[in-house]
Amino acid sequence: MPRLYVPIALSVGSQFDLPEAAARHVQVLRLQPGEPLTLFNGQGGEYGARVVEMGKRHVTVEVEAFDASDRESPLQLTLVQALSAAERMDYTVQKATELGVQRIQIVQSAFCGYKLAADRVEKRMAHWQGVAQSAAEQCGRTRIMDILPPVKFEQWLPQAPVADLKLLLSPIGAVRLDALPAQVSSALVLVGPEGGFSDIEEEAAVAAGFTPLILGPRLFRTETVAPVIASLLQARYGDFLS
């Protein structure tokens, strides 16, 4: 059954035309009047609906039921991800959504090989939000992961939010996963670019309370790190084993 994100207020019994992107999806699937679909608006839960009318430029649906299912992880996980090239960043956003990450803060660090001009930030943010929305449709999340605009790492660090666990992924990390606390409810994880964080950035992060963590003997690409650490933390603190 198609599952679509519609960023509007939803209520049982309401009848309305789908937003353009969702309508186009339904038209591509060639759904017919009477066929079911699932809608969600990112505010929690999801709605059973049916197609009422298929027009050339519109699709009318009627909401029939509400399901309060909550598929969000109890672990409040934020990834602080150094900016990477287009396909790599898309992969990070997609997999972080699937793995229950609550928020991604994008940062520009010293060794970032990809630069984003100021006049392109809005367009890229819209693109990444679209990637997150599509991933949420596919994986069953009822809320959309937050993606925060790029900021320089040195500007972000002094304002880092409070978290039970603050980790710095490093190939020369001081601790391994089994040394982490038994229970936490929130985690903040720094993921560097392809070249890693600079020595100055790592020292500043440690001074700000981040614990260096090494995942193993092999080096990962930057787009691999996010799904690896998200999976490990969800298994240890989140909903993978619940």
PDB file of C-alpha atoms in Angstrom:
ATOM      1  CA  MET A   1       0.000   0.000   0.000  1.00  0.00           C
ATOM      2  CA  PRO A   2       1.421   3.438  -0.894  1.00  0.00           C
ATOM      3  CA  ARG A   3       2.555   5.498   2.085  1.00  0.00           C
ATOM      4  CA  LEU A   4       2.848   9.254   1.539  1.00  0.00           C
ATOM      5  CA  TYR A   5       4.049  12.249   3.510  1.00  0.00           C
ATOM      6  CA  VAL A   6       1.631  15.192   3.337  1.00  0.00           C
ATOM      7  CA  PRO A   7       2.682  18.270   5.380  1.00  0.00           C
ATOM      8  CA  ILE A   8      -0.847  19.415   6.216  1.00  0.00           C
ATOM      9  CA  ALA A   9      -3.331  18.956   9.058  1.00  0.00           C
ATOM     10  CA  LEU A  10      -5.103  15.592   8.833  1.00  0.00           C
ATOM     11  CA  SER A  11      -8.281  14.398  10.504  1.00  0.00           C
ATOM     12  CA  VAL A  12     -10.633  11.446  10.128  1.00  0.00           C
ATOM     13  CA  GLY A  13     -13.488  12.252   7.747  1.00  0.00           C
ATOM     14  CA  SER A  14     -11.694  15.058   5.944  1.00  0.00           C
ATOM     15  CA  GLN A  15     -11.605  15.130   2.145  1.00  0.00           C
ATOM     16  CA  PHE A  16      -9.011  17.140   0.242  1.00  0.00           C
ATOM     17  CA  ASP A  17      -6.731  17.306  -2.784  1.00  0.00           C
ATOM     18  CA  LEU A  18      -3.261  15.918  -2.203  1.00  0.00           C
ATOM     19  CA  PRO A  19      -0.305  18.319  -2.417  1.00  0.00           C
ATOM     20  CA  GLU A  20       1.353  18.318  -5.839  1.00  0.00           C
ATOM     21  CA  ALA A  21       4.237  15.947  -5.064  1.00  0.00           C
ATOM     22  CA  ALA A  22       2.003  13.368  -3.369  1.00  0.00           C
ATOM     23  CA  ALA A  23      -0.609  13.630  -6.127  1.00  0.00           C
ATOM     24  CA  ARG A  24       2.035  13.043  -8.775  1.00  0.00           C
ATOM     25  CA  HIS A  25       3.178   9.924  -6.923  1.00  0.00           C
ATOM     26  CA  VAL A  26      -0.362   8.550  -6.816  1.00  0.00           C
ATOM     27  CA  GLN A  27      -0.815   9.287 -10.523  1.00  0.00           C
ATOM     28  CA  VAL A  28       2.419   7.493 -11.386  1.00  0.00           C
ATOM     29  CA  LEU A  29       1.171   4.466  -9.441  1.00  0.00           C
ATOM     30  CA  ARG A  30      -2.141   4.717 -11.350  1.00  0.00           C
ATOM     31  CA  LEU A  31      -4.256   4.249  -8.259  1.00  0.00           C
ATOM     32  CA  GLN A  32      -7.976   4.202  -8.939  1.00  0.00           C
ATOM     33  CA  PRO A  33     -10.909   5.619  -6.933  1.00  0.00           C
ATOM     34  CA  GLY A  34     -11.579   3.393  -3.947  1.00  0.00           C
ATOM     35  CA  GLU A  35      -8.011   2.162  -3.596  1.00  0.00           C
ATOM     36  CA  PRO A  36      -6.341   2.599  -0.166  1.00  0.00           C
ATOM     37  CA  LEU A  37      -3.233   4.510   0.823  1.00  0.00           C
ATOM     38  CA  THR A  38      -1.550   5.603   4.043  1.00  0.00           C
ATOM     39  CA  LEU A  39      -0.838   9.245   4.862  1.00  0.00           C
ATOM     40  CA  PHE A  40       1.276  10.842   7.577  1.00  0.00           C
ATOM     41  CA  ASN A  41       2.161  14.460   8.306  1.00  0.00           C
ATOM     42  CA  GLY A  42       5.161  14.122  10.609  1.00  0.00           C
ATOM     43  CA  GLN A  43       3.182  14.991  13.732  1.00  0.00           C
ATOM     44  CA  GLY A  44       2.941  11.398  14.939  1.00  0.00           C
ATOM     45  CA  GLY A  45       0.724   8.506  13.896  1.00  0.00           C
ATOM     46  CA  GLU A  46      -0.590   7.810  10.421  1.00  0.00           C
ATOM     47  CA  TYR A  47      -3.914   7.859   8.615  1.00  0.00           C
ATOM     48  CA  GLY A  48      -5.713   5.332   6.467  1.00  0.00           C
ATOM     49  CA  ALA A  49      -7.264   6.966   3.415  1.00  0.00           C
ATOM     50  CA  ARG A  50      -8.819   6.162   0.045  1.00  0.00           C
ATOM     51  CA  VAL A  51      -8.680   7.773  -3.349  1.00  0.00           C
ATOM     52  CA  VAL A  52     -11.960   9.542  -4.112  1.00  0.00           C
ATOM     53  CA  GLU A  53     -11.191  11.101  -7.481  1.00  0.00           C
ATOM     54  CA  MET A  54      -8.327  10.983  -9.971  1.00  0.00           C
ATOM     55  CA  GLY A  55      -8.108  14.087 -12.131  1.00  0.00           C
ATOM     56  CA  LYS A  56      -5.531  15.189 -14.666  1.00  0.00           C
ATOM     57  CA  ARG A  57      -4.162  17.796 -12.269  1.00  0.00           C
ATOM     58  CA  HIS A  58      -5.467  16.659  -8.896  1.00  0.00           C
ATOM     59  CA  VAL A  59      -6.052  13.634  -6.689  1.00  0.00           C
ATOM     60  CA  THR A  60      -8.800  13.823  -4.084  1.00  0.00           C
ATOM     61  CA  VAL A  61      -8.616  11.545  -1.049  1.00  0.00           C
ATOM     62  CA  GLU A  62     -10.710  10.943   2.047  1.00  0.00           C
ATOM     63  CA  VAL A  63      -9.227  10.126   5.454  1.00  0.00           C
ATOM     64  CA  GLU A  64     -10.961   7.145   7.039  1.00  0.00           C
ATOM     65  CA  ALA A  65      -8.988   6.181  10.144  1.00  0.00           C
ATOM     66  CA  PHE A  66      -6.143   7.172  12.454  1.00  0.00           C
ATOM     67  CA  ASP A  67      -3.444   4.833  13.741  1.00  0.00           C
ATOM     68  CA  ALA A  68      -1.435   6.213  16.670  1.00  0.00           C
ATOM     69  CA  SER A  69       1.573   3.957  15.975  1.00  0.00           C
ATOM     70  CA  ASP A  70       4.848   5.490  17.148  1.00  0.00           C
ATOM     71  CA  ARG A  71       7.984   4.117  15.521  1.00  0.00           C
ATOM     72  CA  GLU A  72      10.437   6.634  16.960  1.00  0.00           C
ATOM     73  CA  SER A  73      13.407   5.404  18.970  1.00  0.00           C
ATOM     74  CA  PRO A  74      13.612   6.157  22.706  1.00  0.00           C
ATOM     75  CA  LEU A  75      17.224   7.217  22.051  1.00  0.00           C
ATOM     76  CA  GLN A  76      17.434  10.901  21.152  1.00  0.00           C
ATOM     77  CA  LEU A  77      20.280  10.625  18.666  1.00  0.00           C
ATOM     78  CA  THR A  78      21.848  13.626  16.937  1.00  0.00           C
ATOM     79  CA  LEU A  79      24.540  13.249  14.272  1.00  0.00           C
ATOM     80  CA  VAL A  80      26.867  16.183  13.723  1.00  0.00           C
ATOM     81  CA  GLN A  81      27.937  15.369  10.192  1.00  0.00           C
ATOM     82  CA  ALA A  82      30.717  17.131   8.310  1.00  0.00           C
ATOM     83  CA  LEU A  83      29.533  18.200   4.866  1.00  0.00           C
ATOM     84  CA  SER A  84      30.279  15.722   2.084  1.00  0.00           C
ATOM     85  CA  ALA A  85      29.687  15.557  -1.670  1.00  0.00           C
ATOM     86  CA  ALA A  86      26.172  15.243  -3.076  1.00  0.00           C
ATOM     87  CA  GLU A  87      25.697  11.471  -3.338  1.00  0.00           C
ATOM     88  CA  ARG A  88      27.483  10.791  -0.061  1.00  0.00           C
ATOM     89  CA  MET A  89      25.406  13.343   1.831  1.00  0.00           C
ATOM     90  CA  ASP A  90      22.205  11.952   0.329  1.00  0.00           C
ATOM     91  CA  TYR A  91      23.211   8.463   1.481  1.00  0.00           C
ATOM     92  CA  THR A  92      23.914   9.715   4.997  1.00  0.00           C
ATOM     93  CA  VAL A  93      20.527  11.454   5.230  1.00  0.00           C
ATOM     94  CA  GLN A  94      18.661   8.455   3.847  1.00  0.00           C
ATOM     95  CA  LYS A  95      20.274   5.887   6.132  1.00  0.00           C
ATOM     96  CA  ALA A  96      20.110   8.125   9.211  1.00  0.00           C
ATOM     97  CA  THR A  97      16.361   8.443   8.645  1.00  0.00           C
ATOM     98  CA  GLU A  98      15.935   4.687   8.314  1.00  0.00           C
ATOM     99  CA  LEU A  99      17.997   4.109  11.458  1.00  0.00           C
ATOM    100  CA  GLY A 100      15.938   6.412  13.658  1.00  0.00           C
ATOM    101  CA  VAL A 101      18.301   9.364  13.988  1.00  0.00           C
ATOM    102  CA  GLN A 102      16.336  12.300  15.353  1.00  0.00           C
ATOM    103  CA  ARG A 103      18.451  15.126  13.971  1.00  0.00           C
ATOM    104  CA  ILE A 104      21.415  15.886  11.718  1.00  0.00           C
ATOM    105  CA  GLN A 105      23.461  19.022  12.232  1.00  0.00           C
ATOM    106  CA  ILE A 106      25.606  19.674   9.178  1.00  0.00           C
ATOM    107  CA  VAL A 107      28.979  21.315   9.834  1.00  0.00           C
ATOM    108  CA  GLN A 108      31.749  22.678   7.654  1.00  0.00           C
ATOM    109  CA  SER A 109      35.089  21.522   9.042  1.00  0.00           C
ATOM    110  CA  ALA A 110      38.708  22.202   8.088  1.00  0.00           C
ATOM    111  CA  PHE A 111      39.169  19.155   5.842  1.00  0.00           C
ATOM    112  CA  CYS A 112      35.789  19.173   4.104  1.00  0.00           C
ATOM    113  CA  GLY A 113      36.529  18.579   0.431  1.00  0.00           C
ATOM    114  CA  TYR A 114      33.097  19.801  -0.594  1.00  0.00           C
ATOM    115  CA  LYS A 115      32.166  23.443  -0.235  1.00  0.00           C
ATOM    116  CA  LEU A 116      28.613  24.760  -0.349  1.00  0.00           C
ATOM    117  CA  ALA A 117      28.153  28.330  -1.563  1.00  0.00           C
ATOM    118  CA  ALA A 118      25.838  30.507   0.497  1.00  0.00           C
ATOM    119  CA  ASP A 119      23.446  30.993  -2.405  1.00  0.00           C
ATOM    120  CA  ARG A 120      22.984  27.213  -2.736  1.00  0.00           C
ATOM    121  CA  VAL A 121      22.242  26.396   0.903  1.00  0.00           C
ATOM    122  CA  GLU A 122      18.469  26.815   0.639  1.00  0.00           C
ATOM    123  CA  LYS A 123      18.270  24.585  -2.441  1.00  0.00           C
ATOM    124  CA  ARG A 124      20.411  21.850  -0.889  1.00  0.00           C
ATOM    125  CA  MET A 125      18.455  21.973   2.369  1.00  0.00           C
ATOM    126  CA  ALA A 126      15.219  21.463   0.427  1.00  0.00           C
ATOM    127  CA  HIS A 127      16.832  18.556  -1.413  1.00  0.00           C
ATOM    128  CA  TRP A 128      18.055  16.870   1.787  1.00  0.00           C
ATOM    129  CA  GLN A 129      14.663  17.362   3.409  1.00  0.00           C
ATOM    130  CA  GLY A 130      13.116  15.638   0.389  1.00  0.00           C
ATOM    131  CA  VAL A 131      15.521  12.719   0.807  1.00  0.00           C
ATOM    132  CA  ALA A 132      14.543  12.433   4.475  1.00  0.00           C
ATOM    133  CA  GLN A 133      10.837  12.571   3.635  1.00  0.00           C
ATOM    134  CA  SER A 134      11.134   9.864   0.985  1.00  0.00           C
ATOM    135  CA  ALA A 135      13.105   7.662   3.368  1.00  0.00           C
ATOM    136  CA  ALA A 136      10.480   8.181   6.087  1.00  0.00           C
ATOM    137  CA  GLU A 137       7.738   7.136   3.656  1.00  0.00           C
ATOM    138  CA  GLN A 138       9.633   3.954   2.870  1.00  0.00           C
ATOM    139  CA  CYS A 139      10.739   2.937   6.363  1.00  0.00           C
ATOM    140  CA  GLY A 140       7.534   3.675   8.285  1.00  0.00           C
ATOM    141  CA  ARG A 141       8.645   6.570  10.448  1.00  0.00           C
ATOM    142  CA  THR A 142       5.812   8.825  11.551  1.00  0.00           C
ATOM    143  CA  ARG A 143       8.034  11.856  12.082  1.00  0.00           C
ATOM    144  CA  ILE A 144      10.536  13.524   9.773  1.00  0.00           C
ATOM    145  CA  MET A 145      14.162  13.769  10.877  1.00  0.00           C
ATOM    146  CA  ASP A 146      15.322  17.348  11.458  1.00  0.00           C
ATOM    147  CA  ILE A 147      18.145  18.590   9.227  1.00  0.00           C
ATOM    148  CA  LEU A 148      19.838  21.750  10.469  1.00  0.00           C
ATOM    149  CA  PRO A 149      21.619  24.130   8.037  1.00  0.00           C
ATOM    150  CA  PRO A 150      25.399  23.970   7.633  1.00  0.00           C
ATOM    151  CA  VAL A 151      27.464  25.978  10.100  1.00  0.00           C
ATOM    152  CA  LYS A 152      31.211  26.194  10.689  1.00  0.00           C
ATOM    153  CA  PHE A 153      32.348  23.561  13.163  1.00  0.00           C
ATOM    154  CA  GLU A 154      34.160  26.053  15.371  1.00  0.00           C
ATOM    155  CA  GLN A 155      30.999  28.157  15.600  1.00  0.00           C
ATOM    156  CA  TRP A 156      28.775  25.188  16.428  1.00  0.00           C
ATOM    157  CA  LEU A 157      30.961  23.531  19.085  1.00  0.00           C
ATOM    158  CA  PRO A 158      30.578  26.166  21.864  1.00  0.00           C
ATOM    159  CA  GLN A 159      26.807  25.933  21.442  1.00  0.00           C
ATOM    160  CA  ALA A 160      26.580  22.135  21.316  1.00  0.00           C
ATOM    161  CA  PRO A 161      23.380  20.862  22.967  1.00  0.00           C
ATOM    162  CA  VAL A 162      23.447  18.868  26.179  1.00  0.00           C
ATOM    163  CA  ALA A 163      23.438  15.067  25.815  1.00  0.00           C
ATOM    164  CA  ASP A 164      24.024  12.087  28.106  1.00  0.00           C
ATOM    165  CA  LEU A 165      26.652  10.749  25.715  1.00  0.00           C
ATOM    166  CA  LYS A 166      28.936  12.892  23.531  1.00  0.00           C
ATOM    167  CA  LEU A 167      31.147  10.996  21.102  1.00  0.00           C
ATOM    168  CA  LEU A 168      33.863  11.959  18.637  1.00  0.00           C
ATOM    169  CA  LEU A 169      34.463   9.272  15.993  1.00  0.00           C
ATOM    170  CA  SER A 170      38.225   9.019  15.602  1.00  0.00           C
ATOM    171  CA  PRO A 171      40.603   6.453  14.068  1.00  0.00           C
ATOM    172  CA  ILE A 172      42.847   6.982  17.086  1.00  0.00           C
ATOM    173  CA  GLY A 173      40.022   7.029  19.600  1.00  0.00           C
ATOM    174  CA  ALA A 174      40.726   6.421  23.251  1.00  0.00           C
ATOM    175  CA  VAL A 175      37.811   4.035  23.939  1.00  0.00           C
ATOM    176  CA  ARG A 176      35.813   1.290  22.252  1.00  0.00           C
ATOM    177  CA  LEU A 177      32.090   0.636  22.288  1.00  0.00           C
ATOM    178  CA  ASP A 178      32.157  -1.724  25.271  1.00  0.00           C
ATOM    179  CA  ALA A 179      33.586   1.075  27.431  1.00  0.00           C
ATOM    180  CA  LEU A 180      30.515   3.289  27.000  1.00  0.00           C
ATOM    181  CA  PRO A 181      27.911   3.729  29.774  1.00  0.00           C
ATOM    182  CA  ALA A 182      25.306   1.010  30.230  1.00  0.00           C
ATOM    183  CA  GLN A 183      22.331   3.341  29.829  1.00  0.00           C
ATOM    184  CA  VAL A 184      21.804   6.727  28.156  1.00  0.00           C
ATOM    185  CA  SER A 185      18.725   8.423  26.720  1.00  0.00           C
ATOM    186  CA  SER A 186      20.445  10.944  24.428  1.00  0.00           C
ATOM    187  CA  ALA A 187      23.603  10.914  22.316  1.00  0.00           C
ATOM    188  CA  LEU A 188      25.493  13.492  20.270  1.00  0.00           C
ATOM    189  CA  VAL A 189      27.978  12.086  17.739  1.00  0.00           C
ATOM    190  CA  LEU A 190      30.608  13.973  15.716  1.00  0.00           C
ATOM    191  CA  VAL A 191      31.333  12.469  12.273  1.00  0.00           C
ATOM    192  CA  GLY A 192      34.183  14.030  10.327  1.00  0.00           C
ATOM    193  CA  PRO A 193      34.712  14.462   6.582  1.00  0.00           C
ATOM    194  CA  GLU A 194      36.677  12.061   4.371  1.00  0.00           C
ATOM    195  CA  GLY A 195      39.932  13.446   5.752  1.00  0.00           C
ATOM    196  CA  GLY A 196      38.707  13.433   9.346  1.00  0.00           C
ATOM    197  CA  PHE A 197      38.634  16.325  11.759  1.00  0.00           C
ATOM    198  CA  SER A 198      41.832  18.307  12.133  1.00  0.00           C
ATOM    199  CA  ASP A 199      43.970  17.920  15.266  1.00  0.00           C
ATOM    200  CA  ILE A 200      42.801  21.343  16.434  1.00  0.00           C
ATOM    201  CA  GLU A 201      39.144  20.382  15.929  1.00  0.00           C
ATOM    202  CA  GLU A 202      39.559  17.087  17.764  1.00  0.00           C
ATOM    203  CA  GLU A 203      41.320  18.784  20.674  1.00  0.00           C
ATOM    204  CA  ALA A 204      38.545  21.376  20.878  1.00  0.00           C
ATOM    205  CA  ALA A 205      35.892  18.652  20.841  1.00  0.00           C
ATOM    206  CA  VAL A 206      37.598  16.718  23.641  1.00  0.00           C
ATOM    207  CA  ALA A 207      37.898  19.935  25.659  1.00  0.00           C
ATOM    208  CA  ALA A 208      34.141  20.416  25.126  1.00  0.00           C
ATOM    209  CA  GLY A 209      33.411  17.037  26.709  1.00  0.00           C
ATOM    210  CA  PHE A 210      33.353  14.678  23.707  1.00  0.00           C
ATOM    211  CA  THR A 211      34.813  11.214  24.195  1.00  0.00           C
ATOM    212  CA  PRO A 212      36.978   9.888  21.312  1.00  0.00           C
ATOM    213  CA  LEU A 213      35.604   6.552  20.095  1.00  0.00           C
ATOM    214  CA  ILE A 214      37.244   4.084  17.720  1.00  0.00           C
ATOM    215  CA  LEU A 215      35.021   1.533  15.953  1.00  0.00           C
ATOM    216  CA  GLY A 216      37.653  -0.993  14.919  1.00  0.00           C
ATOM    217  CA  PRO A 217      40.898  -1.569  13.011  1.00  0.00           C
ATOM    218  CA  ARG A 218      39.584  -0.457   9.606  1.00  0.00           C
ATOM    219  CA  LEU A 219      38.955   3.043   8.294  1.00  0.00           C
ATOM    220  CA  PHE A 220      35.457   3.941   7.067  1.00  0.00           C
ATOM    221  CA  ARG A 221      34.352   6.402   4.442  1.00  0.00           C
ATOM    222  CA  THR A 222      32.479   9.322   5.942  1.00  0.00           C
ATOM    223  CA  GLU A 223      29.129   8.131   4.524  1.00  0.00           C
ATOM    224  CA  THR A 224      29.658   4.707   6.128  1.00  0.00           C
ATOM    225  CA  VAL A 225      30.236   6.039   9.634  1.00  0.00           C
ATOM    226  CA  ALA A 226      26.738   7.438  10.224  1.00  0.00           C
ATOM    227  CA  PRO A 227      24.827   4.179   9.596  1.00  0.00           C
ATOM    228  CA  VAL A 228      27.431   2.153  11.489  1.00  0.00           C
ATOM    229  CA  ILE A 229      27.384   4.266  14.649  1.00  0.00           C
ATOM    230  CA  ALA A 230      23.607   4.777  14.480  1.00  0.00           C
ATOM    231  CA  SER A 231      23.091   1.006  14.272  1.00  0.00           C
ATOM    232  CA  LEU A 232      25.441   0.326  17.179  1.00  0.00           C
ATOM    233  CA  LEU A 233      23.844   2.954  19.404  1.00  0.00           C
ATOM    234  CA  GLN A 234      20.301   1.857  18.525  1.00  0.00           C
ATOM    235  CA  ALA A 235      21.250  -1.705  19.418  1.00  0.00           C
ATOM    236  CA  ARG A 236      22.781  -0.624  22.721  1.00  0.00           C
ATOM    237  CA  TYR A 237      20.407   2.144  23.820  1.00  0.00           C
ATOM    238  CA  GLY A 238      17.565   2.395  21.317  1.00  0.00           C
ATOM    239  CA  ASP A 239      14.835   0.216  19.857  1.00  0.00           C
ATOM    240  CA  PHE A 240      16.696  -2.491  17.943  1.00  0.00           C
ATOM    241  CA  LEU A 241      16.378  -4.993  20.789  1.00  0.00           C
ATOM    242  CA  SER A 242      13.069  -3.842  22.318  1.00  0.00           C
TER     243      SER A 242
END
